[in-house]
XYZ file of C-alpha atoms in Angstrom:
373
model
C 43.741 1.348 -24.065
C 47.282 1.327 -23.221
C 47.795 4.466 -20.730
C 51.425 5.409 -22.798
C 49.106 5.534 -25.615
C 47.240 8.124 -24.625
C 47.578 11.360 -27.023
C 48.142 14.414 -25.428
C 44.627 15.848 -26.461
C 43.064 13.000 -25.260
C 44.987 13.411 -21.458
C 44.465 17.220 -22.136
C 40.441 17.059 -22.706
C 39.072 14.358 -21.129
C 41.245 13.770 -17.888
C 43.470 16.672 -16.718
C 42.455 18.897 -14.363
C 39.330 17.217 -13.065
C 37.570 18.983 -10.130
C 34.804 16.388 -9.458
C 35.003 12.511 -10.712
C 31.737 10.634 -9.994
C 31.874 6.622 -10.769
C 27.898 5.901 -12.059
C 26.410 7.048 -14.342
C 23.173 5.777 -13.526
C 20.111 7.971 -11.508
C 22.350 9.064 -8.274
C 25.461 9.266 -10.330
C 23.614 12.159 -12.761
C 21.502 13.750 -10.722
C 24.898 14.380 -8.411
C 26.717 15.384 -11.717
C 23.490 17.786 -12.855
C 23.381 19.559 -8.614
C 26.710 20.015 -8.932
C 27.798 21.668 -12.303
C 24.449 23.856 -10.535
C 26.673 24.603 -7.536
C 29.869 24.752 -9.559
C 29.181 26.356 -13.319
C 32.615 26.190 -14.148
C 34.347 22.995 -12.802
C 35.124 20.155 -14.850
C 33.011 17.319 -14.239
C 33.900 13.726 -15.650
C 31.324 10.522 -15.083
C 33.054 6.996 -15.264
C 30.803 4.160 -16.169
C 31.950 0.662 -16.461
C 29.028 -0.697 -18.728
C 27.637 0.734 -22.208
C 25.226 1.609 -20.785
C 24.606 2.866 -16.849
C 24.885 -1.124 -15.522
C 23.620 -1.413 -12.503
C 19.770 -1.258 -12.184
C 19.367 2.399 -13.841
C 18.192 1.296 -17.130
C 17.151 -2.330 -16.111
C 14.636 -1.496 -13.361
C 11.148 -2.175 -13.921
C 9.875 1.457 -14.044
C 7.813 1.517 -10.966
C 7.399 4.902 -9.401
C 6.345 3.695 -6.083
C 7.301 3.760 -2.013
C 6.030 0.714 -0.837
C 2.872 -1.325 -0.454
C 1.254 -2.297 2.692
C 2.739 -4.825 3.917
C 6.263 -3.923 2.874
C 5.718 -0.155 5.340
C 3.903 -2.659 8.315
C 7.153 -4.992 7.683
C 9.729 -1.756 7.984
C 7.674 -0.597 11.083
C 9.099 -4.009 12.538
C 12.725 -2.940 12.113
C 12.907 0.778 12.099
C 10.638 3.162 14.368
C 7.263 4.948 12.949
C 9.555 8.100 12.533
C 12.348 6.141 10.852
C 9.843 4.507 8.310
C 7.993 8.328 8.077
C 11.560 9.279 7.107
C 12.023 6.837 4.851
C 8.730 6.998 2.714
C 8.809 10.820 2.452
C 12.219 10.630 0.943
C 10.986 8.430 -1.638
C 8.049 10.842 -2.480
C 10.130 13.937 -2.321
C 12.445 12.171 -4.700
C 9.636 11.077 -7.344
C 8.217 14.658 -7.101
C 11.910 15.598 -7.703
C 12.791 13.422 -10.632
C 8.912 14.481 -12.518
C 10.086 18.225 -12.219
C 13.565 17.869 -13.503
C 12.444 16.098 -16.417
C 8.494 16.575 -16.697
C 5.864 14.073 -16.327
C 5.841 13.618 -20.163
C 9.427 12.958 -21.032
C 9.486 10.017 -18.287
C 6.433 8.540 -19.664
C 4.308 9.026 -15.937
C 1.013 8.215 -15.891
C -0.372 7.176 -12.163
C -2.612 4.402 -12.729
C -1.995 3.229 -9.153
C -0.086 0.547 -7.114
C -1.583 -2.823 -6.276
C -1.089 -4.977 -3.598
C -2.234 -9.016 -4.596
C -2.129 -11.624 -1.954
C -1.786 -15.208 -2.655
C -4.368 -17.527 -1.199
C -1.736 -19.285 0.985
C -0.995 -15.774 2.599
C -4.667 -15.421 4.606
C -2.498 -13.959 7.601
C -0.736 -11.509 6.148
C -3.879 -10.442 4.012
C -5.926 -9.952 6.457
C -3.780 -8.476 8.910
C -3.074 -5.317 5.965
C -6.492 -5.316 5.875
C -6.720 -4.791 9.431
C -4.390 -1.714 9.295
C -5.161 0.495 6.627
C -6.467 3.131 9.112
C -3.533 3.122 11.052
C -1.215 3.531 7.705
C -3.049 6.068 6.208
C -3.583 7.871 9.400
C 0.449 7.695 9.940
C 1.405 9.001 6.115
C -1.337 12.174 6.416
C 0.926 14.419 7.062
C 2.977 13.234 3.361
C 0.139 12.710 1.191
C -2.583 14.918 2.866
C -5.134 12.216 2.300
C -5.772 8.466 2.337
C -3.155 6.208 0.599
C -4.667 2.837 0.625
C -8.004 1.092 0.337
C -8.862 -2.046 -0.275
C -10.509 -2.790 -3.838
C -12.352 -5.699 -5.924
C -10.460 -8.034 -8.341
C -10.928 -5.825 -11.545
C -8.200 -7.580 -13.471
C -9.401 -11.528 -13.071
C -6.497 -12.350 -11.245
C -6.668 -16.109 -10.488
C -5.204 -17.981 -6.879
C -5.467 -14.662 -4.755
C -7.412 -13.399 -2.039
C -10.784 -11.624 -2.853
C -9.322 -8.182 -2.845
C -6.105 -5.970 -3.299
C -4.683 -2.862 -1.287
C -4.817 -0.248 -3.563
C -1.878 3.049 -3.561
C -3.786 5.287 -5.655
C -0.738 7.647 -5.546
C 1.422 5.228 -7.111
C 2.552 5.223 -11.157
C 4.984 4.228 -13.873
C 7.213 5.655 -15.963
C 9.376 4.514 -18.902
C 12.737 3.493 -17.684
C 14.693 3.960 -21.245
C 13.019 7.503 -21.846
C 13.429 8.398 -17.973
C 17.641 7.704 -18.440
C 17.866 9.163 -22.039
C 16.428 12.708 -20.979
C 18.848 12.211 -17.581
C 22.170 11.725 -20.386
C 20.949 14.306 -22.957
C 20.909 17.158 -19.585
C 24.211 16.099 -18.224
C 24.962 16.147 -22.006
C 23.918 19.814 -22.444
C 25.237 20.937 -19.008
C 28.682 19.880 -20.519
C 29.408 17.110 -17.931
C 31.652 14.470 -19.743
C 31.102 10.617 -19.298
C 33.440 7.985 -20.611
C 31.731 4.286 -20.908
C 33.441 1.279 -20.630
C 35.672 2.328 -17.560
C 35.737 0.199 -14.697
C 37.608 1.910 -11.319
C 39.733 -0.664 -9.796
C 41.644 1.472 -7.041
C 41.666 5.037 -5.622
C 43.401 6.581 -3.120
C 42.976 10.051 -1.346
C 46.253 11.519 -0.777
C 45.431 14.513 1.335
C 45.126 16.910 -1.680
C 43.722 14.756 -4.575
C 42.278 11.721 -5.255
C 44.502 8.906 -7.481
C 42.107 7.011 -9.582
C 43.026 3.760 -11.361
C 40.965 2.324 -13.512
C 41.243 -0.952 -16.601
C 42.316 1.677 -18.947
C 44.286 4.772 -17.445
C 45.511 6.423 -13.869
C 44.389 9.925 -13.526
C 43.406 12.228 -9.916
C 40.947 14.568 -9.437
C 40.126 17.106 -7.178
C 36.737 14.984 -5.490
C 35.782 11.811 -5.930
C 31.895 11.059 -6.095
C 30.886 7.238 -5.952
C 27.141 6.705 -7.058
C 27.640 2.873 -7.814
C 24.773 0.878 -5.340
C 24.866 -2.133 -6.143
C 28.531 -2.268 -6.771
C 29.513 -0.477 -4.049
C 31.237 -3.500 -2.144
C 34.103 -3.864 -4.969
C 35.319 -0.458 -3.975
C 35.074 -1.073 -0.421
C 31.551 0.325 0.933
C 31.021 -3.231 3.141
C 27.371 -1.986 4.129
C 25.880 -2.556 0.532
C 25.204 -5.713 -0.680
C 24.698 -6.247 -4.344
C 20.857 -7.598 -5.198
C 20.409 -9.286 -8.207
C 16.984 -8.754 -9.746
C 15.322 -10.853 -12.695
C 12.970 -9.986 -14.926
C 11.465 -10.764 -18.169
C 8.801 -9.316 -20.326
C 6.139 -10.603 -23.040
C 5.606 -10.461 -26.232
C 2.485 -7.936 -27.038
C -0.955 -9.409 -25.829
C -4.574 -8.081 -27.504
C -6.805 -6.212 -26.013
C -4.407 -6.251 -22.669
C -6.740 -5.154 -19.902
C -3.907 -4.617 -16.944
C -3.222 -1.208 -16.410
C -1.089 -0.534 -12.817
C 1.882 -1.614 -11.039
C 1.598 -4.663 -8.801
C 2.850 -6.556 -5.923
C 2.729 -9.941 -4.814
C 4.498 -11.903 -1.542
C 5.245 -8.944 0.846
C 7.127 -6.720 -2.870
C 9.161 -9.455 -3.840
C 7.377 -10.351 -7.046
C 6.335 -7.195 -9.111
C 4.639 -6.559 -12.779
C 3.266 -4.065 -14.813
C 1.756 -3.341 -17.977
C 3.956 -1.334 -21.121
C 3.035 -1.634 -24.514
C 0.570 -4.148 -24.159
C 2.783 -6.501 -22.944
C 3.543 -7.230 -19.238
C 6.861 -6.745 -17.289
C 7.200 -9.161 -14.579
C 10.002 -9.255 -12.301
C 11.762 -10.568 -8.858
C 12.117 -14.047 -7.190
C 15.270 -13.184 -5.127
C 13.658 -14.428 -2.037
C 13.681 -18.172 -3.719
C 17.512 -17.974 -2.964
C 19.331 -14.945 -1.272
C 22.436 -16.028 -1.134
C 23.023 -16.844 -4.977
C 21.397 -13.180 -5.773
C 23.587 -11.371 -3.551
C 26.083 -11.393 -6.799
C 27.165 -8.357 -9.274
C 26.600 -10.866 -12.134
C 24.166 -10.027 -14.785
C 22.463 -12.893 -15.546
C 19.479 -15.122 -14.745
C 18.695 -19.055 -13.167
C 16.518 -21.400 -14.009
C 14.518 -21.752 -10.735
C 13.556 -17.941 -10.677
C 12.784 -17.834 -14.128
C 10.244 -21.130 -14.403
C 8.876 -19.445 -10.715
C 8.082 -16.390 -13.035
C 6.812 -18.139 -16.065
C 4.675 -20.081 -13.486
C 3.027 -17.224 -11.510
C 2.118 -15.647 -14.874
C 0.461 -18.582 -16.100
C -1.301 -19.618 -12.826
C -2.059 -16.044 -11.143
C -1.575 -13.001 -13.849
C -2.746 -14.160 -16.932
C -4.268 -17.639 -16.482
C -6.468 -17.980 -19.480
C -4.415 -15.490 -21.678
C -1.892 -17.272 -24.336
C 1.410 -15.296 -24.492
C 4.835 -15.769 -24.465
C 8.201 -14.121 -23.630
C 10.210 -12.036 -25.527
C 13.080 -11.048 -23.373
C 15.105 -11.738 -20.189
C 17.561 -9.713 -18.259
C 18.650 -8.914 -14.795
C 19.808 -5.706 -13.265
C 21.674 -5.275 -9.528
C 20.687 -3.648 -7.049
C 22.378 -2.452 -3.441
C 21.080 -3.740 -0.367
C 21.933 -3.602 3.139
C 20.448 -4.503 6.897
C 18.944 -0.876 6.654
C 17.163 0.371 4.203
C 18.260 4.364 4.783
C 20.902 5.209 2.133
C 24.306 5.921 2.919
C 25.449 9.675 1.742
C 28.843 10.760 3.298
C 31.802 11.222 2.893
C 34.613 8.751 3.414
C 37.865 10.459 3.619
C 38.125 14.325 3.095
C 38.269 14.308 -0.801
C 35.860 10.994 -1.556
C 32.015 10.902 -0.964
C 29.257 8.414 -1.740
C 25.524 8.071 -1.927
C 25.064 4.413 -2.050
C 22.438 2.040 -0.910
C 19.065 2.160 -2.649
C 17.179 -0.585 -1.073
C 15.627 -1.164 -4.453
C 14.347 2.519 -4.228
C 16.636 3.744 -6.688
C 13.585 5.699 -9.056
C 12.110 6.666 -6.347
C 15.157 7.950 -4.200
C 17.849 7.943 -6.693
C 17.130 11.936 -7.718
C 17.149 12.809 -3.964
C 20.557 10.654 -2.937
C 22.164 12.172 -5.967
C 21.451 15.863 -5.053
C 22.434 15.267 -1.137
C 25.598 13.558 -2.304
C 26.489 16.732 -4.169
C 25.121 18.851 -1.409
C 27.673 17.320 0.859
C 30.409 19.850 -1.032
């Protein structure tokens, strides 16, 4: 759209007089928009999104309503102190509890079949040094959950090439991504928030009483600026976030499916689940870092034959099935995994870096982002 050609109802409506822009409009960017036109019932609030759909890992995440397995809390507690990692896991659960009540447990699809930890046969040490801990873990997240988070547990599902048992999270569960982000559209829908798709920022500058924001299609300024992008964070300047690509493919319905959870395997960095009979299987990045740390939606050959080949050999070794689809979605990473909500100048603010927490987090980082106005 050529910015001269803008009528003057179009300028009028959709982007004059703006009191709050927020660029996202995935899980922070909404739930910032929804707090906000809470706080503020009668400013005008605009979402810019650059994709058709939210792009970033919103509607392309796997679904898992989890805060992390074993071994992924023992590896934190490496890097960040027992409070830090306390911290950490209660915003996670705060923020699931957050997202079921805004939307209820049967719009998102929630049902809490329970988080699995597998172990491959080639990681003894790490198996048995989770086993080894469980008491201390659960004794450290009482004061969350009230009661014991993991146990160990039998190979129910015939899982082949892993150790003898998994960590169960019995307080972990799914939801359905696509019904999760529809209900989160219709609200800011109803709560007359606008969004324009297809908008990518390019520039913005805060000049002391508004903020100028160019974008691929117009220039317009608003009043605050709001950015909720994670993964994409970088392009407009937030050098802390890395971007995190993240494959993923799913299968074609199986019969009689008897999988019911979600699951992780090599320390979180391979994760399935069942939905609709079939099974969602994602992750890989850690076969090569540095050529997922790109905004490019898209997949390689090496982490998708590494997928196809755990599913064959480990998840469903004497089960025929076959794939159906393949995407990717990005995700924002940095060196720690607390997310950053602040402001950066005195009219922009962001909530940025999920860690790949962004359903469990993403309701909590949006509401503290608009609770920093």
């Amino acid at each position: 759209m050529n910015e001269t050609n803008l009528s003057y109802w179009e300028y009028k409506t959709w982007l004059s007089n703006i009191d709050f822009t927020i660029i996202g409009s995935g899980i922070v960017g909404l739930s910032c928009a929804l707090r906000l036109r809470t706080k503020f019932p009668k400013a005008k609030i605009l979402i810019l999104e650059r994709g058709m759909l939210p792009n970033g890992a919103s509607t392309k995440n796997a679904g898992f309503a989890c805060f992390g397995s074993l071994s992924e809390i023992l590896d934190d507690l490496n890097s960040h102190t027992e409070a830090e990692v306390l911290r950490l896991i209660q915003k996670r659960y705060q923020g699931l509890q957050l997202l079921r009540q805004h939307l209820g447990d049967q719009i998102i699809d929630y049902v809490q079949y329970g988080g699995y930890e597998l172990f491959t046969t080639h990681d003894k040490i790490l198996y048995e040094d989770c086993l080894s801990k469980i008491e201390q873990i659960n004794s450290l997240l009482k004061p969350i959950f009230k009661s014991d988070v993991f146990c160990s547990k039998e190979n129910i599902f015939n899982f082949n090439n892993i150790q003898p048992k998994y960590i169960l999270n019995q307080f972990e569960g799914q939801i359905n991504t696509g019904q999760m982000m529809e209900a989160l559209l219709q609200k800011a829908q109803n709560s007359n928030i606008k969004i324009l798709n297809n908008c990518t920022v390019t520039n913005f500058e805060d000049n002391n009483t508004a903020v100028e924001i160019k974008t691929d299609q117009f220039t317009f300024s608003t009043h605050k600026l709001l950015i909720a992008t994670n993964g994409f964070a970088s392009q407009l300047g937030i050098k802390q976030v890395k971007p995190a690509r993240a494959q993923v493919l799913i299968t074609h319905p199986i019969e009689n499916l008897h999988i019911k959870g979600t699951f992780h395997l090599d320390k979180g960095y391979y994760y399935f689940r069942n939905i609709d009979n079939r099974i969602l299987f994602g992750g890989g990045r850690n076969l090569d870092f540095k050529t997922e740390e790109t905004t490019n939606l898209g997949q390689t050959q090496l982490i998708q034959q590494k997928l196809e080949e755990i599913l064959h050999e480990v998840i469903l070794p004497d089960t025929k099935f076959e794939i159906d689809r393949r995407w990717s979605g990005i995700m924002g990473v940095g060196d720690q995994k607390k997310s950053i909500i602040k402001p950066l100048s005195q009219h922009v603010f962001c909530g940025v870096r999920q860690g790949g927490m962004g359903v469990a987090i993403g309701s909590l980082v949006g509401t503290e982002l608009a609770d920093l106005l």
